[in-house]
mmCIF file with all atom_site columns, C-alpha atoms in Angstrom:
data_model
loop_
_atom_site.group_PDB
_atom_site.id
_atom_site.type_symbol
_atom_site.label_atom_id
_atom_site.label_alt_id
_atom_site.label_comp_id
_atom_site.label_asym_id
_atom_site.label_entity_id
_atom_site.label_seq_id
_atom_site.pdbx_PDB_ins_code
_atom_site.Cartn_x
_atom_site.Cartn_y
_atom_site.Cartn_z
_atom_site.occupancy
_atom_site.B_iso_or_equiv
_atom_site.pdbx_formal_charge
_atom_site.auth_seq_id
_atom_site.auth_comp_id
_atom_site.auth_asym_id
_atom_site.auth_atom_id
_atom_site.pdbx_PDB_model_num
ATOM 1  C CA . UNK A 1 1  ? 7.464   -98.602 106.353 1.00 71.00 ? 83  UNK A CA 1
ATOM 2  C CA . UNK A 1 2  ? 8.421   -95.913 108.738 1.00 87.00 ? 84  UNK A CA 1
ATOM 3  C CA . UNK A 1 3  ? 7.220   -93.147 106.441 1.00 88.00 ? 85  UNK A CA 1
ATOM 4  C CA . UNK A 1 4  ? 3.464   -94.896 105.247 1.00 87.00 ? 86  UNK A CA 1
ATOM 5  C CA . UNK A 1 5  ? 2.932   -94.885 109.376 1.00 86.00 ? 87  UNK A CA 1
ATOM 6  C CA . UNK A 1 6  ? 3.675   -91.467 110.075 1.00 87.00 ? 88  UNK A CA 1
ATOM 7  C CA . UNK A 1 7  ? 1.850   -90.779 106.438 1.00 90.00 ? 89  UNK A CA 1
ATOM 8  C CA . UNK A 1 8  ? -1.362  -92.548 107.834 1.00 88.00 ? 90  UNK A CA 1
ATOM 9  C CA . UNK A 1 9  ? -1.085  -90.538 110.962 1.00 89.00 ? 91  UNK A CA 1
ATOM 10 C CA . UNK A 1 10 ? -0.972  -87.528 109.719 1.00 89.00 ? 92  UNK A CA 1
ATOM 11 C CA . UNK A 1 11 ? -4.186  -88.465 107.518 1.00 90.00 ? 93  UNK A CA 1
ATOM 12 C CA . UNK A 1 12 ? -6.016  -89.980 110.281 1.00 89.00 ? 94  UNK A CA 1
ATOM 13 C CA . UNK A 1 13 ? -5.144  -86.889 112.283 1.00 90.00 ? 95  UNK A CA 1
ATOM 14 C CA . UNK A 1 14 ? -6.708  -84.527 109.643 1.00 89.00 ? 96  UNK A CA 1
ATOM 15 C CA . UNK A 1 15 ? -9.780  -86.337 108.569 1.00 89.00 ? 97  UNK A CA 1
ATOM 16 C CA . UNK A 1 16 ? -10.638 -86.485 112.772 1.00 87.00 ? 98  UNK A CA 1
ATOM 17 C CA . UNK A 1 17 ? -9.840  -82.419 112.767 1.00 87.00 ? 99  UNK A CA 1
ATOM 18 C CA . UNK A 1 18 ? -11.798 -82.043 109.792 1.00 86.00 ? 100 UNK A CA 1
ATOM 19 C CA . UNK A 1 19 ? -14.990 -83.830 111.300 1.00 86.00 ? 101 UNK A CA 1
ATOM 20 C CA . UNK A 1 20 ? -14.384 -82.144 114.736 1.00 84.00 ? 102 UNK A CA 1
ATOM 21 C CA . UNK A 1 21 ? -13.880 -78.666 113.107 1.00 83.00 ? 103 UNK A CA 1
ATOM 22 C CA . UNK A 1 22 ? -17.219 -79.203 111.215 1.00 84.00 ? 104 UNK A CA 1
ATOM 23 C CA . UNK A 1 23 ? -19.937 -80.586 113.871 1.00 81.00 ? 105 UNK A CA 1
ATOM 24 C CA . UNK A 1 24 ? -20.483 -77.497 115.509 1.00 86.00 ? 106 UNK A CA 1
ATOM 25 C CA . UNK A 1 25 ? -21.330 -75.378 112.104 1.00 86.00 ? 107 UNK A CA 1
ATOM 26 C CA . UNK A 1 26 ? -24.064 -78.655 111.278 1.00 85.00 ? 108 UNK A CA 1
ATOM 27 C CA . UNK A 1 27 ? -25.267 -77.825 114.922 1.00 88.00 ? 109 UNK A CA 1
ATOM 28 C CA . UNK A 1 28 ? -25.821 -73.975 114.385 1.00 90.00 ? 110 UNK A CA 1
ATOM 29 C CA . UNK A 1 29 ? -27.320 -74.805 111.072 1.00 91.00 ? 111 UNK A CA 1
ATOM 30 C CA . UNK A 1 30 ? -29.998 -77.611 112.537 1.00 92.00 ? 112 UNK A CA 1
ATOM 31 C CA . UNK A 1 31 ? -30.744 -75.247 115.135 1.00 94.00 ? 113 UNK A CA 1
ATOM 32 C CA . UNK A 1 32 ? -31.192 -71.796 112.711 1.00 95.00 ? 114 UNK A CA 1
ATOM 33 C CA . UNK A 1 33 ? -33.167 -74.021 110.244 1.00 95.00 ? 115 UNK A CA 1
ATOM 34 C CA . UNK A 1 34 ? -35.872 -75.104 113.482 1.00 96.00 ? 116 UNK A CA 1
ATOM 35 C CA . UNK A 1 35 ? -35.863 -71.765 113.836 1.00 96.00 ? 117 UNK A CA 1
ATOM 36 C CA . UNK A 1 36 ? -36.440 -70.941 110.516 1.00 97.00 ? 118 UNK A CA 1
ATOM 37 C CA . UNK A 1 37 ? -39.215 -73.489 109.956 1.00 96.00 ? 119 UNK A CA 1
ATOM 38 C CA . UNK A 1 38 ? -41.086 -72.575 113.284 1.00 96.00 ? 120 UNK A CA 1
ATOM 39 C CA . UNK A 1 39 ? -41.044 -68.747 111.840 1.00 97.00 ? 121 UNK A CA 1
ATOM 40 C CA . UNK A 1 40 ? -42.468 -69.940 108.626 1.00 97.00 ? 122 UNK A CA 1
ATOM 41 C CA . UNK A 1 41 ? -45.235 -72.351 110.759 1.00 97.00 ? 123 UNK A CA 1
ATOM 42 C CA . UNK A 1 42 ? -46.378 -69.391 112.198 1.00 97.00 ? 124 UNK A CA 1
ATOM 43 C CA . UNK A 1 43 ? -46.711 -67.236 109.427 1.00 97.00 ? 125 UNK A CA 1
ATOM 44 C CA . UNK A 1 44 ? -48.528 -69.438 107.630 1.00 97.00 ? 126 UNK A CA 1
ATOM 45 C CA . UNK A 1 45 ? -50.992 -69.928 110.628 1.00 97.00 ? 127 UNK A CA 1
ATOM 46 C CA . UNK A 1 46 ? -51.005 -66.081 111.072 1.00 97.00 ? 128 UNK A CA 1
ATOM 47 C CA . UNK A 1 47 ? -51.898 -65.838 107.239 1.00 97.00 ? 129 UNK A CA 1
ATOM 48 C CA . UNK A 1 48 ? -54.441 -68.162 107.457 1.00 96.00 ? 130 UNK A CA 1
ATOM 49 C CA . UNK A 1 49 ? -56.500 -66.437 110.914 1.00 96.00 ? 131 UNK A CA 1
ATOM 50 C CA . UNK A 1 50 ? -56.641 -63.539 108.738 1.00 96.00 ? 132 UNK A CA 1
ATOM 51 C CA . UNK A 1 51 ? -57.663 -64.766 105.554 1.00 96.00 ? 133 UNK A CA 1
ATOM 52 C CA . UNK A 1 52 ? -60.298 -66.347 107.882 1.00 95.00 ? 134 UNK A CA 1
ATOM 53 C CA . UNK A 1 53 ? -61.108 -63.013 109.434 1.00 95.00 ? 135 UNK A CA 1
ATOM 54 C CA . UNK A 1 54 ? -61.049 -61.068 106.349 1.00 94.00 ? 136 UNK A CA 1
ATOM 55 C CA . UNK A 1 55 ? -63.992 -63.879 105.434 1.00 91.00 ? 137 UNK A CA 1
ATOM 56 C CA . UNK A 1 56 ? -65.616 -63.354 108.125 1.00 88.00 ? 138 UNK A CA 1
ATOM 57 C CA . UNK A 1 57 ? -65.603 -59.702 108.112 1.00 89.00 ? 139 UNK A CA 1
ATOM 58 C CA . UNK A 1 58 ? -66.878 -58.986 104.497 1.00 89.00 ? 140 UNK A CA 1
ATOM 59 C CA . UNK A 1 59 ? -69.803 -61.192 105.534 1.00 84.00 ? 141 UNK A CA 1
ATOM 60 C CA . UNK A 1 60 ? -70.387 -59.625 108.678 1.00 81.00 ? 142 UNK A CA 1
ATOM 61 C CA . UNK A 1 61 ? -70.609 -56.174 106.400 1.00 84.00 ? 143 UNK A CA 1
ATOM 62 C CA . UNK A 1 62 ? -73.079 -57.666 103.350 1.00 87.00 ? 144 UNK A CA 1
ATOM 63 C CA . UNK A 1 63 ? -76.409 -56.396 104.182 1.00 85.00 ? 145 UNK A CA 1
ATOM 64 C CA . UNK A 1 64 ? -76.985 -60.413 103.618 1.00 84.00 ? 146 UNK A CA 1
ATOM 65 C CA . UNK A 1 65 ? -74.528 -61.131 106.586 1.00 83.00 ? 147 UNK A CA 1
ATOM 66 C CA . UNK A 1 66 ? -75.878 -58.542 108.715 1.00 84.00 ? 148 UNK A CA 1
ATOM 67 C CA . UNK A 1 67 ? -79.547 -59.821 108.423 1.00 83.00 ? 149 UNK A CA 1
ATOM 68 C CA . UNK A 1 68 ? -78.029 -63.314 109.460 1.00 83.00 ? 150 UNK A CA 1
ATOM 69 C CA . UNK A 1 69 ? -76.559 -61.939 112.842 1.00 82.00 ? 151 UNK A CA 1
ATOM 70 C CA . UNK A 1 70 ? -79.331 -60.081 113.557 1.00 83.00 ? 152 UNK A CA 1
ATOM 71 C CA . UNK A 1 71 ? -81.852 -63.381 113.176 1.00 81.00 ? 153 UNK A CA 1
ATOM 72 C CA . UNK A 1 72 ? -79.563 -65.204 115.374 1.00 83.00 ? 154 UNK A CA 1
ATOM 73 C CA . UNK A 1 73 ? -80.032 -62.482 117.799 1.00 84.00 ? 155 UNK A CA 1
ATOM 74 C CA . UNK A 1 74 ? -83.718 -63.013 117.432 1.00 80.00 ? 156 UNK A CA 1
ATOM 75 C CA . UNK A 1 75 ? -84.835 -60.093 115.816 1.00 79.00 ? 157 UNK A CA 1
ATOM 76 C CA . UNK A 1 76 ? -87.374 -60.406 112.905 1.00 80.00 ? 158 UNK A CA 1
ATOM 77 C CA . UNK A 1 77 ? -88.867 -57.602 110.164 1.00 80.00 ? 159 UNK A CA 1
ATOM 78 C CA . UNK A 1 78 ? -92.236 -56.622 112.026 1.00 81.00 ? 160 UNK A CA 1
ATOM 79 C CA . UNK A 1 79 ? -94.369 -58.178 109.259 1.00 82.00 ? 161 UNK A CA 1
ATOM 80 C CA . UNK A 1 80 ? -92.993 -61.676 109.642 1.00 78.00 ? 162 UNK A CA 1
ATOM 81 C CA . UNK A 1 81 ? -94.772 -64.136 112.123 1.00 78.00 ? 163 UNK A CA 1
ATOM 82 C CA . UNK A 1 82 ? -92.500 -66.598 113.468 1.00 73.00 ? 164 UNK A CA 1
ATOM 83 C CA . UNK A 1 83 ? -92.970 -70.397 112.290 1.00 75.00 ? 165 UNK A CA 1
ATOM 84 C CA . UNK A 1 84 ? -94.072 -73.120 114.930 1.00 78.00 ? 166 UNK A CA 1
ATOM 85 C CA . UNK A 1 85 ? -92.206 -76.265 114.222 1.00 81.00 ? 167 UNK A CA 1
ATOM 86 C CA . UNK A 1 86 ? -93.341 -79.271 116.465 1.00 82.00 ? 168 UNK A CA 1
ATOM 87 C CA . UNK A 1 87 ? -91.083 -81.420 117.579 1.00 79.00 ? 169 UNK A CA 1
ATOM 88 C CA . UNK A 1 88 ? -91.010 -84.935 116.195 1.00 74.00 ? 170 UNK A CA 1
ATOM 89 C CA . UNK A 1 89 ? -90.539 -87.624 118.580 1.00 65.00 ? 171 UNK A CA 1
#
């Protein structure tokens, strides 16, 4: 009887060592994989702003695009009469 206590103890003793040894690697790894998934949040935003960008630019460079900004800046060719669109109650 003597032995299966001192058996258990030493059992007890080294599953609570192994648990205590291992919670602070599961800490370092839940805090590098945050870290890791924040990185790979912001690529993917950073990829996306210049995929957007890129969009933008080519159509800011087609003769079509350019001809867009420069109507919304209210320029016109000089044969073109502007239309008159009443407003509709």
């Amino acid at each position: 009887m003597n032995k299966l206590v001192v058996t258990s103890i030493i059992v007890v003793s080294a599953i609570g060592l192994g648990v205590g040894l291992s919670l602070k690697p599961w800490q370092v790894y839940r805090e590098q994989r945050k870290l890791a998934d924040d990185a790979i949040r912001e690529m993917r935003t950073a990829e996306s702003k210049k995929t957007e960008l890129t969009r933008q630019r080519a159509q800011a460079e087609s003769s079509l695009g350019r001809e867009e900004l420069a109507r919304k800046q209210g320029y016109r060719r000089p044969d073109e009469t502007p239309l008159e669109v009443p407003d509709t109650p």
